[in-house]
Tab-separated table of C-alpha atoms and ligand atoms in Angstrom:
chain	number	residue	atom	x	y	z
A	1	MET	CA	-0.102	-0.273	-0.172
A	2	GLN	CA	1.279	3.226	-1.152
A	3	ILE	CA	0.854	6.733	1.315
A	4	ASP	CA	-1.629	9.044	-0.230
A	5	ILE	CA	0.190	11.759	1.305
A	6	ASN	CA	-2.936	14.594	0.769
A	7	LYS	CA	-5.243	12.691	2.075
A	8	ILE	CA	-3.380	12.017	5.634
A	9	ARG	CA	-2.361	15.726	5.673
A	10	SER	CA	-6.092	16.256	5.396
A	11	ASP	CA	-6.543	13.944	8.485
A	12	PHE	CA	-4.422	16.470	10.865
A	13	PRO	CA	-5.909	19.549	11.144
A	14	ILE	CA	-2.823	21.437	13.230
A	15	LEU	CA	-0.702	20.849	9.816
A	16	SER	CA	-2.447	23.659	8.046
A	17	THR	CA	-1.699	26.223	10.957
A	18	GLN	CA	0.790	29.144	10.227
A	19	ILE	CA	3.504	30.168	12.526
A	20	TYR	CA	4.765	33.803	12.423
A	21	GLY	CA	2.628	33.747	8.881
A	22	LYS	CA	4.294	30.503	7.352
A	23	GLN	CA	3.026	27.034	6.648
A	24	LEU	CA	4.154	25.031	9.863
A	25	VAL	CA	6.633	22.398	8.932
A	26	TYR	CA	6.566	20.297	12.309
A	27	LEU	CA	9.608	17.805	12.572
A	28	ASP	CA	9.293	17.339	16.480
A	29	ASN	CA	7.280	14.223	16.527
A	30	GLY	CA	10.037	12.700	18.575
A	31	ALA	CA	8.837	14.834	21.433
A	32	THR	CA	4.949	14.296	20.480
A	33	THR	CA	3.180	13.451	17.384
A	34	GLN	CA	0.230	15.379	15.972
A	35	LYS	CA	-3.347	14.182	16.253
A	36	PRO	CA	-5.478	12.971	13.336
A	37	ARG	CA	-9.338	14.245	13.698
A	38	CYS	CA	-10.573	10.865	14.325
A	39	VAL	CA	-8.922	10.548	17.617
A	40	ILE	CA	-9.698	14.033	18.486
A	41	ASP	CA	-13.513	13.515	17.527
A	42	ARG	CA	-13.093	9.928	19.267
A	43	ILE	CA	-12.215	12.214	22.723
A	44	SER	CA	-14.984	14.623	22.187
A	45	GLU	CA	-17.567	11.469	21.819
A	46	VAL	CA	-17.454	9.432	24.622
A	47	TYR	CA	-17.504	12.542	26.653
A	48	GLU	CA	-20.762	13.724	25.036
A	49	THR	CA	-22.125	10.018	24.572
A	50	VAL	CA	-20.852	6.960	26.951
A	51	ASN	CA	-18.893	9.400	29.625
A	52	ALA	CA	-19.098	7.101	33.017
A	53	ASN	CA	-16.484	5.383	35.323
A	54	ILE	CA	-15.823	2.320	34.227
A	55	HIS	CA	-15.486	-1.454	35.843
A	56	ARG	CA	-18.005	-0.226	38.900
A	57	GLY	CA	-21.481	0.423	37.384
A	58	VAL	CA	-24.563	-1.922	36.655
A	59	HIS	CA	-25.961	0.804	34.802
A	60	HIS	CA	-26.179	1.313	30.909
A	61	LEU	CA	-23.423	4.053	29.952
A	62	SER	CA	-20.751	2.446	32.883
A	63	GLN	CA	-20.967	-1.053	30.902
A	64	GLU	CA	-20.309	1.030	27.200
A	65	ALA	CA	-17.898	2.934	28.696
A	66	THR	CA	-16.119	-0.197	29.758
A	67	ASP	CA	-16.719	-2.076	27.007
A	68	MET	CA	-14.797	0.666	24.702
A	69	THR	CA	-11.992	0.557	27.420
A	70	GLU	CA	-11.529	-2.796	27.192
A	71	ASN	CA	-11.418	-2.851	23.635
A	72	ALA	CA	-9.215	-0.092	23.178
A	73	ARG	CA	-7.059	-2.890	25.156
A	74	ARG	CA	-7.565	-5.228	22.630
A	75	ILE	CA	-6.348	-3.066	19.945
A	76	VAL	CA	-3.233	-2.662	21.636
A	77	GLN	CA	-2.762	-6.187	22.272
A	78	LYS	CA	-3.236	-6.978	18.487
A	79	PHE	CA	-1.304	-4.070	17.564
A	80	ILE	CA	2.090	-5.521	19.845
A	81	HIS	CA	0.940	-9.401	18.950
A	82	ALA	CA	1.082	-9.932	22.833
A	83	LYS	CA	-1.018	-13.379	23.540
A	84	HIS	CA	-3.598	-11.733	26.358
A	85	PRO	CA	-5.450	-8.805	26.680
A	86	HIS	CA	-4.540	-8.602	30.534
A	87	GLU	CA	-0.832	-8.543	29.229
A	88	ILE	CA	-1.836	-5.167	28.374
A	89	ILE	CA	-1.212	-2.430	31.617
A	90	PHE	CA	-2.590	1.049	31.078
A	91	THR	CA	-0.525	3.549	32.226
A	92	LYS	CA	-0.013	7.368	32.045
A	93	GLY	CA	3.125	6.767	29.368
A	94	THR	CA	6.238	5.366	28.873
A	95	THR	CA	8.070	6.824	31.911
A	96	GLU	CA	5.171	5.551	34.458
A	97	SER	CA	5.314	2.225	32.442
A	98	ILE	CA	9.114	2.454	33.432
A	99	ASN	CA	8.816	3.438	37.137
A	100	LEU	CA	6.159	0.783	37.158
A	101	ALA	CA	8.212	-2.155	36.229
A	102	ALA	CA	11.373	-0.670	37.606
A	103	SER	CA	9.587	-0.570	41.153
A	104	SER	CA	8.110	-3.804	41.419
A	105	TYR	CA	10.727	-5.730	39.477
A	106	CYS	CA	13.453	-4.711	41.776
A	107	ARG	CA	10.244	-5.277	45.042
A	108	ARG	CA	9.956	-8.812	43.716
A	109	PHE	CA	13.614	-10.285	42.142
A	110	CYS	CA	16.635	-7.903	43.373
A	111	LYS	CA	18.349	-7.951	46.378
A	112	GLU	CA	21.685	-5.476	47.627
A	113	GLY	CA	24.118	-6.030	44.831
A	114	ASP	CA	22.345	-7.179	41.823
A	115	GLU	CA	22.521	-5.595	38.715
A	116	ILE	CA	20.489	-3.852	35.500
A	117	ILE	CA	22.196	-3.722	32.483
A	118	LEU	CA	21.113	-0.368	30.349
A	119	SER	CA	22.622	1.214	27.387
A	120	ALA	CA	24.585	4.737	26.820
A	121	MET	CA	21.615	5.924	24.281
A	122	GLU	CA	18.708	5.714	27.157
A	123	HIS	CA	16.486	7.925	27.996
A	124	HIS	CA	16.004	9.702	31.367
A	125	SER	CA	13.310	7.954	31.494
A	126	ASN	CA	14.758	4.570	31.521
A	127	ILE	CA	17.714	5.713	33.656
A	128	VAL	CA	16.514	7.577	36.827
A	129	PRO	CA	13.853	4.660	37.679
A	130	TRP	CA	16.436	2.249	38.235
A	131	GLN	CA	18.594	4.844	39.771
A	132	LEU	CA	16.010	5.188	41.970
A	133	GLN	CA	16.081	1.574	43.027
A	134	GLU	CA	19.734	1.503	43.254
A	135	ASP	CA	18.714	3.735	46.763
A	136	ILE	CA	15.727	1.600	47.265
A	137	ALA	CA	16.589	-1.747	46.741
A	138	GLY	CA	20.719	-1.445	46.696
A	139	ILE	CA	20.750	-2.442	43.095
A	140	LYS	CA	23.704	-1.439	40.805
A	141	LEU	CA	23.613	-0.345	37.192
A	142	LYS	CA	25.953	-1.225	34.286
A	143	VAL	CA	26.119	0.514	30.929
A	144	ILE	CA	26.226	-1.031	27.209
A	145	PRO	CA	28.901	1.443	25.042
A	146	ILE	CA	28.138	2.437	22.024
A	147	ASN	CA	30.611	2.831	18.470
A	148	GLU	CA	31.090	5.874	16.570
A	149	LYS	CA	28.480	5.082	14.519
A	150	GLY	CA	26.419	5.584	17.544
A	151	GLU	CA	25.655	1.635	17.843
A	152	LEU	CA	25.761	-0.529	20.310
A	153	ILE	CA	28.419	-2.619	20.713
A	154	LEU	CA	27.065	-6.169	21.830
A	155	GLU	CA	30.695	-7.916	22.688
A	156	GLU	CA	30.490	-5.263	25.388
A	157	LEU	CA	27.404	-6.394	26.492
A	158	GLU	CA	28.455	-10.151	26.798
A	159	LYS	CA	31.230	-9.087	29.397
A	160	LEU	CA	28.688	-7.250	31.754
A	161	ILE	CA	26.350	-9.888	31.879
A	162	SER	CA	27.568	-11.645	35.330
A	163	PRO	CA	25.337	-14.251	37.923
A	164	LYS	CA	24.342	-10.791	39.644
A	165	THR	CA	22.651	-9.343	35.925
A	166	LYS	CA	18.624	-9.428	36.863
A	167	LEU	CA	17.207	-7.429	33.800
A	168	ILE	CA	18.775	-5.700	30.729
A	169	ALA	CA	16.640	-2.833	29.906
A	170	VAL	CA	17.407	-1.285	26.708
A	171	THR	CA	15.761	1.497	23.916
A	172	HIS	CA	14.468	-0.147	20.962
A	173	VAL	CA	15.244	2.701	18.924
A	174	SER	CA	17.201	6.116	20.490
A	175	ASN	CA	15.408	9.504	20.265
A	176	VAL	CA	18.711	10.955	19.756
A	177	LEU	CA	20.712	9.057	17.013
A	178	GLY	CA	17.923	7.010	15.143
A	179	THR	CA	19.469	3.412	15.786
A	180	ILE	CA	17.496	0.814	15.622
A	181	ASN	CA	19.105	-1.452	18.046
A	182	PRO	CA	19.669	-5.319	17.445
A	183	VAL	CA	17.130	-6.317	19.711
A	184	GLU	CA	16.743	-9.677	18.533
A	185	ASP	CA	20.347	-10.456	19.417
A	186	ILE	CA	20.116	-9.032	22.340
A	187	ILE	CA	16.917	-10.419	24.076
A	188	ALA	CA	18.818	-14.005	22.301
A	189	MET	CA	21.739	-13.488	24.635
A	190	ALA	CA	19.929	-12.213	27.730
A	191	HIS	CA	17.714	-15.448	27.722
A	192	SER	CA	20.537	-17.638	27.089
A	193	HIS	CA	21.775	-16.426	30.585
A	194	GLY	CA	18.019	-16.633	31.695
A	195	ILE	CA	17.644	-12.956	31.919
A	196	PRO	CA	14.571	-11.078	30.829
A	197	VAL	CA	14.327	-7.863	29.090
A	198	LEU	CA	12.732	-4.695	29.034
A	199	LEU	CA	12.391	-3.043	25.723
A	200	ASP	CA	11.920	1.052	25.744
A	201	ALA	CA	9.393	0.977	22.273
A	202	ALA	CA	8.682	4.613	22.908
A	203	GLN	CA	10.406	5.918	19.714
A	204	SER	CA	9.715	2.559	18.114
A	205	VAL	CA	6.089	1.236	17.701
A	206	GLN	CA	5.110	4.192	15.396
A	207	HIS	CA	7.714	3.215	12.712
A	208	ILE	CA	8.744	-0.171	12.306
A	209	GLY	CA	6.077	-1.773	14.957
A	210	VAL	CA	6.972	-4.685	17.017
A	211	ASP	CA	5.813	-8.470	17.646
A	212	VAL	CA	6.162	-9.062	21.104
A	213	GLN	CA	6.017	-12.832	20.925
A	214	LYS	CA	8.301	-12.942	17.678
A	215	LEU	CA	10.749	-10.973	20.029
A	216	ASP	CA	10.077	-12.822	23.229
A	217	VAL	CA	10.382	-9.877	24.834
A	218	ASP	CA	9.933	-10.215	28.737
A	219	PHE	CA	8.433	-6.532	29.155
A	220	LEU	CA	7.480	-3.549	26.534
A	221	VAL	CA	7.005	0.140	27.096
A	222	PHE	CA	5.398	2.884	25.168
A	223	SER	CA	3.527	5.832	24.862
A	224	GLY	CA	0.083	6.662	22.975
A	225	HIS	CA	1.018	10.405	22.397
A	226	LYS	CA	3.919	9.488	20.436
A	227	ILE	CA	1.821	7.371	18.046
A	228	TYR	CA	-0.743	9.594	16.858
A	229	GLY	CA	-2.801	8.901	20.167
A	230	PRO	CA	-3.761	11.449	23.522
A	231	THR	CA	-1.292	12.393	25.958
A	232	GLY	CA	-1.665	10.769	29.287
A	233	THR	CA	-1.615	7.271	27.742
A	234	GLY	CA	0.763	4.670	27.478
A	235	ILE	CA	1.187	0.640	27.579
A	236	LEU	CA	3.201	-1.663	29.828
A	237	TYR	CA	3.325	-4.850	28.270
A	238	GLY	CA	4.682	-8.168	30.711
A	239	LYS	CA	4.632	-11.773	29.972
A	240	GLU	CA	1.712	-13.063	31.939
A	241	ASN	CA	3.434	-15.186	34.049
A	242	LEU	CA	6.157	-12.587	35.014
A	243	LEU	CA	3.186	-9.426	36.018
A	244	ASN	CA	1.563	-12.361	38.085
A	245	GLU	CA	4.980	-12.785	39.794
A	246	LEU	CA	5.305	-8.996	40.247
A	247	PRO	CA	3.783	-6.972	43.412
A	248	PRO	CA	1.398	-4.065	42.540
A	249	TYR	CA	2.612	-0.696	42.032
A	250	GLN	CA	-0.298	1.711	43.570
A	251	GLY	CA	-2.764	1.176	46.139
A	252	GLY	CA	-6.290	2.020	45.811
A	253	GLY	CA	-9.759	1.321	43.885
A	254	GLU	CA	-9.710	-1.608	41.180
A	255	MET	CA	-6.618	-2.900	42.266
A	256	ILE	CA	-8.080	-4.733	45.279
A	257	GLY	CA	-9.311	-7.974	45.694
A	258	GLN	CA	-10.700	-7.491	49.445
A	259	VAL	CA	-10.003	-4.868	51.486
A	260	SER	CA	-9.870	-4.877	55.404
A	261	PHE	CA	-7.666	-3.126	57.921
A	262	GLU	CA	-6.124	-6.408	59.030
A	263	LYS	CA	-5.097	-7.726	55.115
A	264	THR	CA	-6.268	-6.532	51.655
A	265	THR	CA	-5.944	-8.956	48.818
A	266	PHE	CA	-5.317	-7.747	45.569
A	267	ASN	CA	-7.359	-8.305	41.566
A	268	GLU	CA	-6.121	-10.259	38.829
A	269	LEU	CA	-4.281	-8.899	35.762
A	270	PRO	CA	-4.401	-6.197	34.257
A	271	PHE	CA	-6.452	-4.427	36.865
A	272	LYS	CA	-3.832	-5.009	39.640
A	273	PHE	CA	-1.403	-2.342	37.935
A	274	GLU	CA	-4.137	-0.129	37.075
A	275	ALA	CA	-5.389	1.847	40.965
A	276	GLY	CA	-7.671	4.666	40.850
A	277	THR	CA	-10.181	5.977	37.694
A	278	PRO	CA	-7.955	4.943	34.406
A	279	ASN	CA	-7.816	7.821	32.059
A	280	TYR	CA	-10.766	5.705	29.904
A	281	ALA	CA	-11.512	8.469	27.425
A	282	ASP	CA	-8.062	8.864	26.400
A	283	PHE	CA	-7.310	5.081	25.929
A	284	ILE	CA	-10.626	4.534	24.045
A	285	ALA	CA	-9.032	7.424	21.623
A	286	PHE	CA	-5.454	5.749	22.020
A	287	GLY	CA	-7.291	2.824	20.241
A	288	THR	CA	-8.609	4.636	17.181
A	289	ALA	CA	-5.387	5.947	16.673
A	290	ILE	CA	-3.846	2.601	16.394
A	291	GLU	CA	-6.629	1.359	14.386
A	292	TYR	CA	-5.959	4.850	12.058
A	293	ILE	CA	-2.430	3.953	11.758
A	294	SER	CA	-3.183	0.517	11.139
A	295	SER	CA	-5.185	1.239	8.100
A	296	ILE	CA	-2.514	3.234	6.132
A	297	GLY	CA	0.187	0.355	7.200
A	298	LEU	CA	3.399	0.035	9.488
A	299	ASP	CA	5.052	-1.327	6.271
A	300	ALA	CA	4.055	1.836	4.136
A	301	ILE	CA	5.033	3.849	6.619
A	302	LYS	CA	7.725	2.542	7.040
A	303	THR	CA	8.928	2.760	3.389
A	304	TYR	CA	7.924	6.434	3.345
A	305	GLU	CA	9.748	7.951	6.371
A	306	ASP	CA	12.885	5.588	5.203
A	307	GLU	CA	12.641	7.977	1.891
A	308	LEU	CA	12.148	11.007	3.880
A	309	LEU	CA	15.292	10.001	5.952
A	310	HIS	CA	17.626	9.238	3.364
A	311	TYR	CA	16.247	12.529	1.404
A	312	ALA	CA	16.724	14.976	4.241
A	313	THR	CA	20.102	12.961	5.268
A	314	SER	CA	21.778	13.129	1.835
A	315	GLU	CA	20.592	17.309	1.483
A	316	LEU	CA	21.826	18.280	4.942
A	317	GLU	CA	24.986	16.751	4.764
A	318	LYS	CA	25.554	18.746	1.229
A	319	ILE	CA	25.677	22.112	4.070
A	320	GLU	CA	29.253	22.758	4.592
A	321	GLY	CA	30.544	22.161	8.572
A	322	MET	CA	27.466	19.651	8.864
A	323	ARG	CA	27.672	17.115	11.414
A	324	ILE	CA	25.111	14.338	11.922
A	325	TYR	CA	25.719	12.238	15.361
A	326	GLY	CA	24.135	8.677	14.707
A	327	THR	CA	24.981	6.740	11.061
A	328	SER	CA	24.079	3.478	11.537
A	329	ARG	CA	23.337	1.835	8.862
A	330	HIS	CA	19.739	0.691	10.785
A	331	LYS	CA	18.132	3.879	11.540
A	332	SER	CA	14.529	5.464	12.048
A	333	SER	CA	13.546	8.890	10.925
A	334	VAL	CA	15.317	11.023	13.258
A	335	ILE	CA	18.482	13.139	11.934
A	336	SER	CA	20.844	15.084	14.923
A	337	PHE	CA	22.781	17.477	14.050
A	338	LEU	CA	24.915	20.382	14.839
A	339	VAL	CA	26.470	23.054	12.210
A	340	LYS	CA	29.979	24.318	12.716
A	341	ASP	CA	29.929	26.006	15.998
A	342	ILE	CA	26.512	27.372	16.256
A	343	HIS	CA	24.889	26.726	18.954
A	344	HIS	CA	21.679	24.061	19.131
A	345	TYR	CA	19.362	26.719	20.740
A	346	ASP	CA	20.328	29.622	17.867
A	347	MET	CA	19.755	27.406	15.432
A	348	GLY	CA	16.365	25.973	16.750
A	349	MET	CA	14.969	29.708	17.529
A	350	LEU	CA	15.812	30.770	13.839
A	351	LEU	CA	14.343	28.122	12.314
A	352	ASP	CA	11.146	28.512	14.330
A	353	LYS	CA	11.356	32.067	13.101
A	354	MET	CA	10.882	30.358	9.251
A	355	GLY	CA	7.858	28.571	10.609
A	356	ILE	CA	10.288	25.028	11.100
A	357	ALA	CA	9.251	23.246	14.478
A	358	VAL	CA	12.880	21.250	15.492
A	359	ARG	CA	13.548	20.124	18.994
A	360	THR	CA	17.221	21.364	20.512
A	361	GLY	CA	19.275	20.667	23.442
A	362	HIS	CA	19.743	17.019	25.312
A	363	HIS	CA	16.739	15.040	24.488
A	364	CYS	CA	16.674	13.703	28.016
A	365	ALA	CA	19.807	12.066	27.400
A	366	GLU	CA	22.545	14.048	29.138
A	367	PRO	CA	24.653	10.626	29.502
A	368	LEU	CA	24.440	10.101	25.423
A	369	MET	CA	25.458	13.851	25.481
A	370	HIS	CA	28.313	13.341	27.756
A	371	GLU	CA	29.418	10.465	25.565
A	372	LEU	CA	29.223	12.872	22.640
A	373	GLY	CA	31.221	15.057	23.938
A	374	ILE	CA	28.487	17.613	23.507
A	375	GLU	CA	25.963	19.388	25.463
A	376	GLY	CA	22.812	19.058	22.891
A	377	THR	CA	21.649	18.990	19.035
A	378	VAL	CA	19.189	20.263	16.998
A	379	ARG	CA	16.955	17.006	16.113
A	380	ALA	CA	14.579	16.863	13.042
A	381	SER	CA	12.257	14.048	13.631
A	382	PHE	CA	9.921	13.023	11.048
A	383	ALA	CA	6.627	11.010	10.511
A	384	PHE	CA	4.546	9.703	7.569
A	385	TYR	CA	2.683	13.691	7.260
A	386	ASN	CA	6.031	15.125	6.245
A	387	THR	CA	6.965	15.500	3.111
A	388	ARG	CA	10.108	16.169	0.808
A	389	GLU	CA	8.830	19.733	0.139
A	390	GLU	CA	9.263	20.329	4.290
A	391	ILE	CA	12.486	18.658	4.319
A	392	ASP	CA	13.522	21.025	1.124
A	393	ARG	CA	12.213	24.222	3.556
A	394	LEU	CA	14.110	22.685	6.533
A	395	VAL	CA	17.463	22.416	4.351
A	396	SER	CA	17.099	25.935	3.093
A	397	GLY	CA	16.287	27.290	6.809
A	398	VAL	CA	19.444	25.594	8.172
A	399	LYS	CA	21.383	26.785	4.970
A	400	ARG	CA	20.336	30.518	5.940
A	401	VAL	CA	20.939	30.334	9.565
A	402	ALA	CA	24.665	28.377	8.447
A	403	ASP	CA	25.100	31.858	6.191
A	404	MET	CA	24.626	34.047	8.939
A	405	PHE	CA	27.001	33.057	11.478
B	501	PLP	N1	11.901	6.662	26.358
B	501	PLP	C1	12.068	7.449	25.120
B	501	PLP	C2	13.070	6.575	23.873
B	501	PLP	C3	11.716	8.509	24.624
B	501	PLP	O1	11.707	9.038	23.215
B	501	PLP	C4	11.203	9.456	25.206
B	501	PLP	C5	10.290	10.243	25.244
B	501	PLP	O2	10.614	11.382	24.308
B	501	PLP	C6	10.892	8.457	27.096
B	501	PLP	C7	10.878	7.442	26.835
B	501	PLP	C8	9.563	9.201	27.486
B	501	PLP	O3	8.661	9.299	27.115
B	501	PLP	P1	6.715	9.927	27.665
B	501	PLP	O4	7.311	11.183	28.338
B	501	PLP	O5	6.092	9.616	26.898
B	501	PLP	O6	6.926	9.032	29.117
């Protein structure tokens, strides 16, 4: 299937916005994606037609809202090819999913001196929750290094694994370098030592898709707002047997079996991990977002975004003084760069005046910036609604700024 770019662009109302009198060029999709009309409408529709607190009512609206939420869970299950719907836990986003996993996993499986392996290219969301467990559970962190192309060095991972290793938690795709990590090899290596793997799929599900059963991954996390869905939605996938072993993360309504002041028992999966009233209106619209991109097809999306990536890379490389960070052959549609000694904030602010939205700074990956010996980069990240014409505008904007300095 091919991308019908005009039809797709007309699905996203915000793309026709003018910024400083110029047509918006939105290239900050790694931070958050824009929302198609069907997702925006779905949120209003829920509040206008079925709104009622889920799982608790015998009345019609509550049951309908519950059915729609559980249907959204099944849409996510199908999308990532999970075996059971109850392996899909609704959260606020990737960050909350990792905090949940780190807290419950370390409480259940880790003791003083045990080790968790991360990588040098992790987002702070896959570093700090584990660091909190250094204090709470006494674990230690080890870090897989990267090479000059921004790829993980797997021989080093092999050396880091020890009898104390309790989990490997790595990103599937780097939000800075765009590197698509060889997660099949990482999971195979980890499992040969009996170690589970958590994949941060915040930057992969929307570009290349995942099949958790084929990957045989133990935990997988991602955010709804980065995959064309609403903010405040995310997923923690876990294998049923592992999730059943973990203690709850938060206490409150719906996660309980029975409560007394003497003893409380907990609900079954997935509710054990969904304390309090869930963000059901947004979860329902999250399901709509997944249906929307599934109707376009991830293969078509990947082919189209790969073309954008190659075109943008070859055009940007022609600019004198251009340095691109992340040159792996296996890359998703993200380009981090610096030009001459122009500060990334200056570049970002001047591009903004031309209507071009890019991200600047450390991209919540300060340890990676230290590794690269820089403070930050300019990052252009593409979605399937971007066009070659928009890339031409980015390239000519960057050239204009480079000429000013
Ligand atoms: N992990 C990666 C790789 C990311 O790119 C991001 C966000 O940029 C996160 C985690 C955190 O996601 P969220 O802020 O939606 O929780």
